[in-house]
Every structure is written in structure tokens, then in C-alpha cells.
Coordinates of C-alpha atoms and ligand atoms in Angstrom, one line a residue:
M1 CA -45.8 46.8 24.5
T2 CA -48.3 49.7 24.5
T3 CA -50.4 51.3 21.6
T4 CA -47.9 54.3 21.8
D5 CA -45.0 52.0 21.2
G6 CA -46.8 50.7 18.1
M7 CA -47.5 53.9 17.1
L8 CA -43.8 55.1 17.2
L9 CA -42.9 52.2 14.8
L10 CA -45.2 53.2 12.2
D11 CA -47.1 56.4 12.5
P12 CA -45.7 58.8 9.7
Q13 CA -46.1 62.1 11.6
M14 CA -44.0 60.5 14.4
W15 CA -41.4 59.5 12.1
A16 CA -41.6 63.1 10.6
R17 CA -41.0 64.4 14.0
S18 CA -38.2 62.2 15.2
G19 CA -37.2 59.8 12.6
P20 CA -36.1 56.1 13.2
P21 CA -37.5 54.7 16.3
H22 CA -34.0 52.9 17.1
E23 CA -34.5 52.9 21.0
L24 CA -37.7 51.0 20.8
L25 CA -36.2 48.7 18.1
T26 CA -33.4 47.9 20.2
E27 CA -35.5 47.5 23.3
L28 CA -37.8 44.9 21.2
R29 CA -34.8 43.1 20.0
H30 CA -33.3 42.6 23.6
T31 CA -36.7 41.9 25.3
A32 CA -39.6 40.9 23.0
P33 CA -38.3 40.1 19.5
V34 CA -41.5 38.8 18.2
S35 CA -44.4 41.2 19.7
R36 CA -47.8 41.9 18.8
F37 CA -49.2 45.4 18.1
E38 CA -52.5 46.9 17.8
I39 CA -52.7 50.3 16.6
D40 CA -55.1 52.6 15.0
K41 CA -55.5 53.0 11.2
V42 CA -53.9 49.6 10.4
E43 CA -54.4 45.9 10.9
P44 CA -52.7 44.5 14.0
F45 CA -49.2 43.0 13.5
W46 CA -46.5 41.0 14.7
A47 CA -43.1 42.9 14.7
I48 CA -40.2 40.9 13.7
T49 CA -36.7 42.6 14.8
K50 CA -34.2 40.2 14.9
H51 CA -32.0 39.4 11.7
A52 CA -32.0 35.7 12.2
N53 CA -35.9 35.8 12.1
I54 CA -36.2 38.1 9.3
T55 CA -33.8 35.8 7.1
S56 CA -35.6 32.6 8.1
I57 CA -38.9 34.0 7.4
S58 CA -37.8 35.5 4.1
K59 CA -36.6 31.9 3.1
Q60 CA -40.0 30.3 3.5
P61 CA -42.2 32.2 1.0
D62 CA -44.8 29.2 0.9
K63 CA -45.5 29.8 4.6
F64 CA -44.9 33.5 4.8
L65 CA -46.9 35.0 2.0
S66 CA -46.5 38.3 -0.1
G67 CA -49.5 37.8 -2.0
P68 CA -51.9 39.2 0.8
G69 CA -49.9 42.7 0.5
I70 CA -46.4 43.9 1.7
T71 CA -47.4 46.9 3.5
L72 CA -49.7 46.9 6.4
A73 CA -53.4 47.2 5.2
P74 CA -54.8 50.7 6.1
R75 CA -58.1 50.7 8.1
D76 CA -60.7 53.4 8.2
A77 CA -62.6 54.5 11.5
D78 CA -64.6 51.3 11.8
G79 CA -61.7 49.0 11.2
L80 CA -62.5 48.2 7.7
D81 CA -59.7 47.7 5.1
V82 CA -59.0 50.7 2.7
P83 CA -57.9 49.6 -0.8
G84 CA -54.3 50.9 -1.7
F85 CA -51.6 50.1 -4.0
S86 CA -50.3 47.1 -1.9
E87 CA -53.4 45.1 -3.5
M88 CA -52.0 45.4 -7.0
R89 CA -50.8 42.2 -8.8
V90 CA -47.2 42.9 -9.2
V91 CA -44.0 40.7 -8.7
I92 CA -43.6 41.8 -5.4
N93 CA -46.7 40.9 -3.9
M94 CA -46.7 37.2 -5.6
D95 CA -46.1 34.0 -4.4
P96 CA -44.5 31.0 -5.8
P97 CA -44.8 29.4 -8.3
E98 CA -46.4 32.3 -10.1
H99 CA -43.8 34.8 -8.5
R100 CA -40.9 33.1 -10.3
K101 CA -42.1 33.0 -13.6
V102 CA -43.1 36.6 -13.4
R103 CA -39.7 37.6 -11.8
K104 CA -38.1 36.0 -14.6
V105 CA -39.6 38.5 -17.2
A106 CA -37.2 41.2 -15.9
S107 CA -34.5 39.5 -13.8
P108 CA -32.0 38.9 -16.9
W109 CA -31.9 42.5 -17.4
F110 CA -30.7 43.2 -13.6
T111 CA -27.8 40.9 -13.6
P112 CA -24.3 42.4 -12.8
R113 CA -23.4 42.2 -16.3
S114 CA -26.6 43.5 -17.7
V115 CA -26.9 46.5 -15.5
K116 CA -23.4 47.6 -17.0
R117 CA -25.6 48.8 -19.8
I118 CA -26.8 51.8 -17.6
D119 CA -23.2 52.9 -16.7
H120 CA -23.3 55.9 -19.3
A121 CA -26.5 57.1 -18.0
V122 CA -25.3 56.8 -14.5
N123 CA -22.0 58.2 -14.6
L124 CA -23.3 61.2 -16.6
S125 CA -26.0 62.1 -14.1
A126 CA -23.5 61.9 -11.4
K127 CA -20.9 64.2 -13.2
Q128 CA -23.7 66.6 -14.1
L129 CA -25.0 66.9 -10.6
V130 CA -21.7 67.5 -9.0
D131 CA -20.9 70.0 -11.7
A132 CA -24.0 71.8 -10.7
L133 CA -22.7 72.0 -7.0
A134 CA -19.6 73.4 -8.7
A135 CA -21.3 76.1 -10.3
N136 CA -23.5 77.0 -7.4
P137 CA -21.7 80.2 -6.3
E138 CA -23.5 80.0 -2.6
R139 CA -21.6 76.5 -1.9
Q140 CA -24.8 75.7 0.2
A141 CA -27.7 73.2 -1.3
D142 CA -30.4 70.9 -0.4
F143 CA -28.6 67.5 -1.0
A144 CA -31.7 65.8 -0.6
T145 CA -33.6 67.4 -3.5
E146 CA -30.7 68.5 -5.5
I147 CA -28.6 65.2 -5.6
A148 CA -30.5 62.3 -3.9
V149 CA -33.9 63.0 -5.9
K150 CA -32.5 63.8 -9.2
H151 CA -29.8 61.1 -9.6
P152 CA -32.0 57.8 -9.5
L153 CA -34.7 59.6 -11.1
R154 CA -32.6 60.3 -14.3
I155 CA -31.4 56.7 -14.4
L156 CA -34.5 55.2 -14.0
A157 CA -36.4 57.7 -16.5
T158 CA -33.4 56.5 -18.8
A159 CA -33.8 52.8 -18.5
L160 CA -37.8 53.2 -18.6
G161 CA -37.9 55.2 -21.9
L162 CA -39.3 58.3 -20.2
P163 CA -38.4 61.6 -21.7
E164 CA -36.7 64.2 -19.7
E165 CA -39.7 66.5 -19.7
Q166 CA -41.7 63.9 -17.9
E167 CA -39.3 63.4 -15.0
E168 CA -41.2 65.8 -13.1
T169 CA -44.5 64.0 -13.3
I170 CA -43.2 60.8 -12.5
L171 CA -41.5 62.2 -9.4
N172 CA -45.1 63.7 -8.4
L173 CA -46.8 60.5 -8.8
S174 CA -43.7 58.4 -6.9
N175 CA -44.0 61.1 -4.0
R176 CA -47.7 60.5 -3.9
I177 CA -47.5 56.9 -3.7
F178 CA -44.7 56.7 -1.0
A179 CA -45.4 59.6 1.2
P180 CA -49.4 60.0 0.8
D181 CA -49.2 61.3 4.4
D182 CA -46.5 63.8 4.1
E183 CA -48.5 67.2 3.6
E184 CA -45.6 68.7 1.1
L185 CA -45.1 65.7 -0.9
G186 CA -48.3 63.5 -0.9
G187 CA -51.4 63.8 -2.4
G188 CA -53.7 61.8 0.2
N189 CA -54.8 58.4 0.8
T190 CA -58.3 58.0 0.0
P191 CA -59.6 55.2 -2.4
E192 CA -60.2 58.2 -4.9
D193 CA -56.6 59.4 -4.4
F194 CA -55.2 56.0 -5.4
A195 CA -57.9 55.8 -8.3
K196 CA -56.7 59.2 -9.6
L197 CA -53.0 58.2 -9.2
G198 CA -53.5 54.8 -11.3
A199 CA -55.1 56.7 -14.0
E200 CA -52.2 59.0 -14.3
F201 CA -49.8 56.4 -14.2
V202 CA -51.6 54.6 -17.2
Q203 CA -51.6 57.9 -19.1
L204 CA -47.7 58.2 -18.5
F205 CA -46.7 54.7 -19.5
L206 CA -49.4 53.2 -22.0
P207 CA -47.7 55.2 -24.9
I208 CA -44.3 54.0 -24.2
I209 CA -45.1 50.4 -23.9
Q210 CA -46.7 50.7 -27.2
N211 CA -44.0 52.4 -28.7
R212 CA -41.6 49.4 -27.7
R213 CA -43.8 46.9 -28.8
D214 CA -43.6 48.5 -32.0
N215 CA -39.9 49.2 -31.9
P216 CA -38.2 47.1 -29.3
T217 CA -34.5 48.0 -28.2
E218 CA -32.4 46.5 -25.6
D219 CA -33.6 48.7 -22.7
L220 CA -35.5 47.9 -19.9
A221 CA -38.6 49.4 -21.3
S222 CA -38.5 47.1 -24.2
V223 CA -38.0 44.1 -21.6
L224 CA -40.8 44.7 -20.0
A225 CA -43.3 45.9 -22.8
N226 CA -42.7 42.5 -24.6
G227 CA -42.5 40.3 -21.5
Q228 CA -43.9 36.8 -21.6
V229 CA -45.4 34.6 -19.0
D230 CA -45.8 30.7 -19.8
G231 CA -45.3 31.6 -23.5
E232 CA -48.1 34.5 -23.5
P233 CA -47.4 38.2 -23.5
M234 CA -48.2 40.0 -20.5
G235 CA -51.5 41.9 -20.7
P236 CA -51.6 45.7 -20.6
M237 CA -52.4 45.9 -16.8
E238 CA -49.7 43.3 -16.0
T239 CA -47.1 45.1 -18.1
L240 CA -48.2 48.5 -16.5
G241 CA -47.9 46.8 -13.0
Y242 CA -44.4 45.8 -13.9
Y243 CA -43.2 49.4 -14.9
L244 CA -44.9 50.9 -11.8
I245 CA -43.1 48.6 -9.5
V246 CA -39.9 48.9 -10.9
F247 CA -40.0 52.6 -11.0
N248 CA -41.5 53.1 -7.5
A249 CA -39.4 50.2 -6.0
G250 CA -36.3 51.8 -7.6
H251 CA -36.6 55.6 -7.0
D252 CA -37.7 56.5 -3.5
T253 CA -35.4 53.6 -2.3
T254 CA -32.3 54.9 -3.8
K255 CA -33.0 58.5 -3.2
N256 CA -33.5 57.9 0.6
A257 CA -30.5 55.6 0.9
L258 CA -28.3 58.3 -0.9
A259 CA -29.7 61.3 1.1
G260 CA -29.0 59.4 4.4
G261 CA -25.5 58.3 3.1
I262 CA -24.5 61.6 2.2
R263 CA -25.6 62.7 5.8
A264 CA -23.7 59.9 7.3
L265 CA -20.5 61.3 5.3
V266 CA -21.1 64.5 6.6
E267 CA -21.5 63.7 10.2
N268 CA -18.5 61.2 10.2
P269 CA -15.7 63.3 8.8
D270 CA -13.1 60.6 9.6
Q271 CA -15.1 58.2 7.1
F272 CA -15.5 60.9 4.5
E273 CA -11.7 61.5 4.6
M274 CA -10.8 57.8 4.3
L275 CA -13.0 57.7 1.4
R276 CA -11.3 60.5 -0.2
R277 CA -7.9 59.2 0.5
D278 CA -9.0 55.8 -1.1
P279 CA -11.9 55.9 -3.4
S280 CA -11.6 52.2 -4.0
L281 CA -13.4 51.7 -0.5
V282 CA -16.6 53.1 -2.4
P283 CA -18.2 49.8 -2.9
Q284 CA -17.8 48.9 0.6
A285 CA -18.9 52.4 1.7
V286 CA -22.2 51.8 -0.5
E287 CA -22.9 48.7 1.5
E288 CA -22.6 50.5 4.8
I289 CA -24.9 53.2 3.3
L290 CA -27.5 50.4 2.5
R291 CA -27.2 49.1 6.3
W292 CA -27.1 52.3 7.6
T293 CA -30.1 53.9 5.9
S294 CA -32.2 50.9 5.5
S295 CA -34.5 53.0 3.3
V296 CA -37.1 50.2 3.1
N297 CA -38.0 50.1 6.7
Y298 CA -40.2 46.8 6.3
M299 CA -42.1 44.3 4.5
K300 CA -45.3 42.4 5.5
R301 CA -46.0 38.8 5.2
T302 CA -48.8 36.9 6.3
A303 CA -48.9 33.5 7.9
A304 CA -50.1 30.8 5.5
E305 CA -50.5 28.3 8.4
D306 CA -50.2 28.4 12.3
V307 CA -46.3 29.1 12.7
V308 CA -43.7 29.4 15.4
V309 CA -41.1 32.3 15.1
N310 CA -38.7 32.5 17.9
G311 CA -40.6 30.4 20.4
Q312 CA -44.0 32.6 19.6
K313 CA -47.0 30.8 18.2
I314 CA -48.6 33.2 15.4
P315 CA -51.9 31.9 14.2
K316 CA -52.8 31.5 10.2
G317 CA -53.6 34.6 8.6
D318 CA -51.6 37.2 11.0
A319 CA -49.5 39.8 9.6
L320 CA -45.5 39.7 10.3
V321 CA -43.7 42.9 9.8
L322 CA -40.0 42.3 9.0
F323 CA -38.2 45.6 10.2
Y324 CA -35.0 45.5 8.1
L325 CA -34.0 48.8 9.7
S326 CA -33.8 46.7 12.9
G327 CA -32.2 43.7 11.6
N328 CA -29.4 45.9 10.1
R329 CA -28.6 47.1 13.7
D330 CA -28.7 43.7 15.5
E331 CA -25.9 43.3 17.8
D332 CA -25.9 39.6 17.2
V333 CA -24.8 40.3 13.9
F334 CA -23.1 43.5 13.5
D335 CA -20.2 44.8 16.0
D336 CA -21.1 48.0 17.2
P337 CA -24.1 48.3 15.0
F338 CA -24.7 52.2 15.6
R339 CA -21.1 52.7 14.2
F340 CA -21.2 54.1 10.6
D341 CA -18.1 52.1 9.5
I342 CA -17.3 52.0 5.6
T343 CA -14.7 49.4 6.4
R344 CA -17.3 46.8 7.7
K345 CA -16.8 43.6 6.3
P346 CA -18.6 41.2 5.9
N347 CA -21.7 43.4 6.0
P348 CA -24.5 41.0 5.9
H349 CA -27.3 43.8 6.0
V350 CA -30.9 43.0 4.8
A351 CA -31.6 46.4 3.1
F352 CA -32.5 44.6 0.1
G353 CA -34.6 41.9 1.6
Y354 CA -33.4 38.3 1.7
G355 CA -34.3 34.9 -0.2
E356 CA -37.4 34.8 -2.8
H357 CA -38.0 38.5 -3.2
F358 CA -34.6 39.8 -2.8
C359 CA -34.4 43.3 -4.3
M360 CA -34.2 42.7 -8.3
G361 CA -32.7 46.0 -8.6
A362 CA -29.7 45.5 -6.1
H363 CA -27.1 45.9 -8.8
F364 CA -28.7 48.6 -10.5
A365 CA -29.0 50.5 -7.2
R366 CA -25.4 49.7 -6.2
R367 CA -23.8 51.0 -9.2
S368 CA -26.3 54.3 -9.1
L369 CA -25.0 54.7 -5.4
A370 CA -21.5 54.1 -6.3
A371 CA -21.2 56.4 -9.2
I372 CA -22.5 59.4 -7.3
V373 CA -20.8 58.7 -4.0
R374 CA -17.0 58.6 -6.0
E375 CA -18.0 61.7 -7.7
L376 CA -18.8 63.5 -4.5
V377 CA -15.7 62.1 -2.6
T378 CA -13.3 62.7 -5.2
R379 CA -14.4 66.5 -5.8
V380 CA -16.1 67.8 -2.6
E381 CA -13.4 68.9 -0.3
G382 CA -15.2 69.6 2.8
W383 CA -18.9 69.8 4.1
E384 CA -21.1 70.5 7.1
L385 CA -24.6 70.5 7.8
A386 CA -26.2 74.1 7.3
A387 CA -29.1 73.3 9.0
D388 CA -31.0 70.0 10.9
P389 CA -32.1 67.5 8.3
E390 CA -36.0 66.8 8.1
W391 CA -37.4 63.4 7.8
I392 CA -40.3 62.5 5.2
A393 CA -43.7 61.7 6.8
A394 CA -43.5 57.9 6.1
S395 CA -42.7 54.8 7.7
F396 CA -42.5 52.2 4.9
V397 CA -39.7 53.6 2.6
V398 CA -38.2 56.0 4.7
G399 CA -35.6 58.8 4.5
L400 CA -34.7 62.5 4.7
K401 CA -36.7 65.4 3.0
R402 CA -34.2 68.0 3.4
L403 CA -30.4 67.9 3.9
P404 CA -29.1 71.5 3.8
V405 CA -25.3 71.3 3.4
R406 CA -22.2 73.8 3.2
Y407 CA -19.4 72.5 1.2
Q408 CA -16.3 73.5 -0.5
I409 CA -15.4 72.3 -4.0
A410 CA -13.3 73.5 -6.9
S411 CA -15.0 75.5 -9.8
Ligands
HEM1 C1 -31.3 51.5 -2.0 C2 -32.0 50.9 -2.8 C3 -33.2 49.8 -2.7 C4 -33.6 49.3 -1.5 C5 -33.0 49.7 -0.4 C6 -34.4 48.3 -2.2 C7 -35.1 47.4 -1.2 C8 -35.7 46.3 -1.6 C9 -36.4 45.2 -0.7 C10 -36.3 45.4 0.9 C11 -37.1 44.1 -1.6 C12 -37.8 43.0 -1.1 C13 -39.0 43.3 -0.9 C14 -39.8 41.8 -0.2 O1 -38.9 41.1 0.3 O2 -41.1 41.8 -0.2 C15 -36.9 44.8 -2.7 C16 -37.5 44.3 -4.1 C17 -37.5 44.7 -5.4 N1 -36.8 45.8 -5.6 FE1 -35.6 47.0 -4.5 N2 -34.5 48.5 -3.3 C18 -33.9 49.3 -4.0 C19 -33.6 49.6 -5.1 C20 -34.2 49.0 -6.4 C21 -34.0 49.5 -7.7 C22 -33.1 50.3 -8.3 C23 -35.1 48.7 -8.5 C24 -35.3 48.7 -9.9 C25 -34.6 49.5 -10.9 C26 -35.5 47.9 -7.4 C27 -36.7 46.8 -7.9 C28 -36.9 45.9 -7.0 C29 -38.1 45.1 -7.5 C30 -38.6 44.8 -8.9 C31 -38.2 44.0 -6.2 C32 -39.4 43.0 -6.0 C33 -38.5 41.6 -6.3 C34 -39.3 40.3 -6.2 O3 -40.4 40.5 -5.7 O4 -38.9 39.4 -6.6 N3 -35.0 48.3 -6.3 N4 -36.1 46.0 -2.8

């Protein structure tokens, strides 16, 4: 494999130009499922592209560590590490036994029964957003910015206790974290940019943490503000980090899955019609949207010892990149993987990862997606692309920046 191939997998600008590198990932799955790449700007890495290898690595958190970071460490022109958010000590980049203790702070709030608490906010948001489509006389909108960005933002802001007027601020911060290289959305990726970003997060969340410590309620903000590890309250930085990871892990991922899911329904009218006729298929459609979009393209692990993956020796300390996007198109697991099929069952996708770090917000995301997809398919009567969609210049959490759609809907 060449350097160009490696760039195609991870260069944000390549991604912006041509979207997911499915051809290359398919070739890798067939010919070299564990391949080493050395490219500019990031540390060398092994690309893991088969579903079976991704799940098996994810089940061995003692051998394949998250602690050293879950995104590839950026390097400057001299090959030195540039500090970034991936070094923050939050649940997603901790290893056992610490990881399990810290995960327990919030995991009870995220069980299927518990997340029912957000149903009101979720359904209200879905209804209001589709009402806005119905009120728009032009019958054309950018579904990426008008629906996909707003829906998870509103729900997460409610769960985390952010007042509505701060939604724009948090959106801006989130864009700067996940799309630092996107000219329109990002805010740069120098150490200074990240330091500034950190300070703005502190300003936003510290007052909420203080408020929920003084007046705890049932919401997620209170759970995090009053969280304890080993019987001791979490420190301010740990608490802040938890807010940050929940917001960031929850927003961009859901928004990108939603925009990509709507696009798939627009481009597959038979699937859209099937859903319109039978909205009880919505939960299955959501699983297919998650598989199809794989909005978390990859997560990194670091080998804690010399290991062998799919017959390939990997030395201690090397980075392994688990390409969920590729695992979700693995021909050995999914029949006709490039067909968008809302009736696919079973659908053992790895969009939420697998094993130790399996997405804590999976039920939350499923409920949020299901509510808006249900509202759309029961009210929108037909739709088509009004222009070509555009991709965000990002290769970690990936998705569409614009999705112009013309639609029919009753007023
Ligand atoms: C479509 C939406 C989503 C996708 C595709 C997604 C994907 C993922 C993936 C792949 C991981 C695994 C990380 C790893 O193995 O290193 C993860 C972890 C996590 N996700 Fe999500 N996520 C989504 C929505 C959410 C939401 C809505 C929340 C919270 C409100 C959330 C919170 C988390 C947290 C806290 C973790 C860390 C869990 C741990 O380290 O134990 N996610 N997510």
C-alpha cells in the first residue's frame, strides 16, 4: 500500500472532496486486512478493516489500550506529537480497571429504561423541526443544517442543562473539535487553538456543574456534577471532561448519522415508501442508518504488548486503527453490504463500537434518531436532492455538511 492510499483513508481534505474511501477499504478487506501505513501529519498506524478483527480487538482492552489516545496523534513537520483533545483523561480513553469505575458514574442514566426520560424532549424536537419544514413555503431546505444539526443539539442541551440561548455556542465549540480542518466549521488545530477551546468549555459548563451540585435534579447534568469514583466526588476537571465527552460524543455522531440516513432515504425511494407504509420498521431502519453512515469512522488502540492480528505481527506500542466504516461493509458479515436495506436483520453493525467501550449513548442515539425519522416518514410525502450533498472535511467523525432537499409536505 502506498502513502497516497493512507492519505485517502485519513486526510480530511480528501474526505471533503470524495467522501468515504470505500473502494480502498474494500480492497484492503480482500487483500490486506491488517496493513501498515506511514503518512504525513499523523503517527504510523495499522489499518484494521475486517469486522471479526475489530470485534476481537475491542474485546481485549488490556492488550489494546485506549489510554494513549483514541484518535491518531497529529505530528508537526518534524514528526513531533502535537497535543490535542485525544490526550484528555476522559472515560473514552481510559483502560481497565479505572475505565469501568468511571463509566459507572453515568452508565445507569443511559440504560434503555432511563433514557425514556428524554422522550418528551426528543419527540418535541422532532415535531418542531418537521413543523418548520411544513411552514417553509419554498419546500426546499438544507436538511444537514436545518434538521440534522438541530435535533441532537436540542436534546443534548436539554439533558445537560444548557439553556437554549447557549446552543449556538456549544455548536460552535463542537464543530471546532471535530472539524478543526474544515475551513467553514473549524477553528484550527494548533496547541493554542485547543487551549482556547478548552477555556471556552470551562466557562460554559462550570456554572452548570456548580448549580447542579447545589440543586441536584434527575437530569444527566446532575448525575455528572455529583458523580463519585471510589466513594470520592470527581474533581472539577474530571467532571468537566465528562460533560465534554458526553456532549461531543453525542452531538456530531448523531447529527452525521441523521444527515447520512436522510440522504439514504432520499436516494432509495423504495425504502422510504416502505417506511411510510409501515412506520413500525423505524427501529430497524435506524440500525441500517447507523451501519450505512458509520459516523464514527474509526477509533485507535495501542498495542500493550507484541500481538498477532489476523496472522500479522504487531509490535508493542504500535497504533491500530479500527475502521468501523469498513467493518460495517464487510461481505463476510453483511449480505450485499452496499445495499441500503431497512429490513436487514440481524444487523450486527459496529457503528457504536464493541465490547469494553461500547457507546454509552447508544440507546439515547437510537431514540433520538427514531423520533425524527418517524416524524419525517409520516409527514413528508416525497423528496429529492436539490443539489449535490457536501462532505465535512473530517476523517474521524464523518458526515455531510450540506444536504439540499426539495420536498412535499402538507401545511
Ligand atoms: C449515532 C450516534 C453515535 C455513534 C455512531 C457513536 C459511536 C460511538 C463509538 C464507536 C464509541 C466507541 C469508542 C471506543 O470504542 O473507543 C462510542 C463511545 C461513547 N459514546 Fe457514542 N456514539 C453515538 C452517540 C452517542 C450519544 C448520543 C452519546 C451521549 C449522549 C454518546 C456517548 C458516548 C460515550 C460517553 C462513549 C464512551 C464510552 C466508554 O468509553 O466506555 N454517544 N460512541
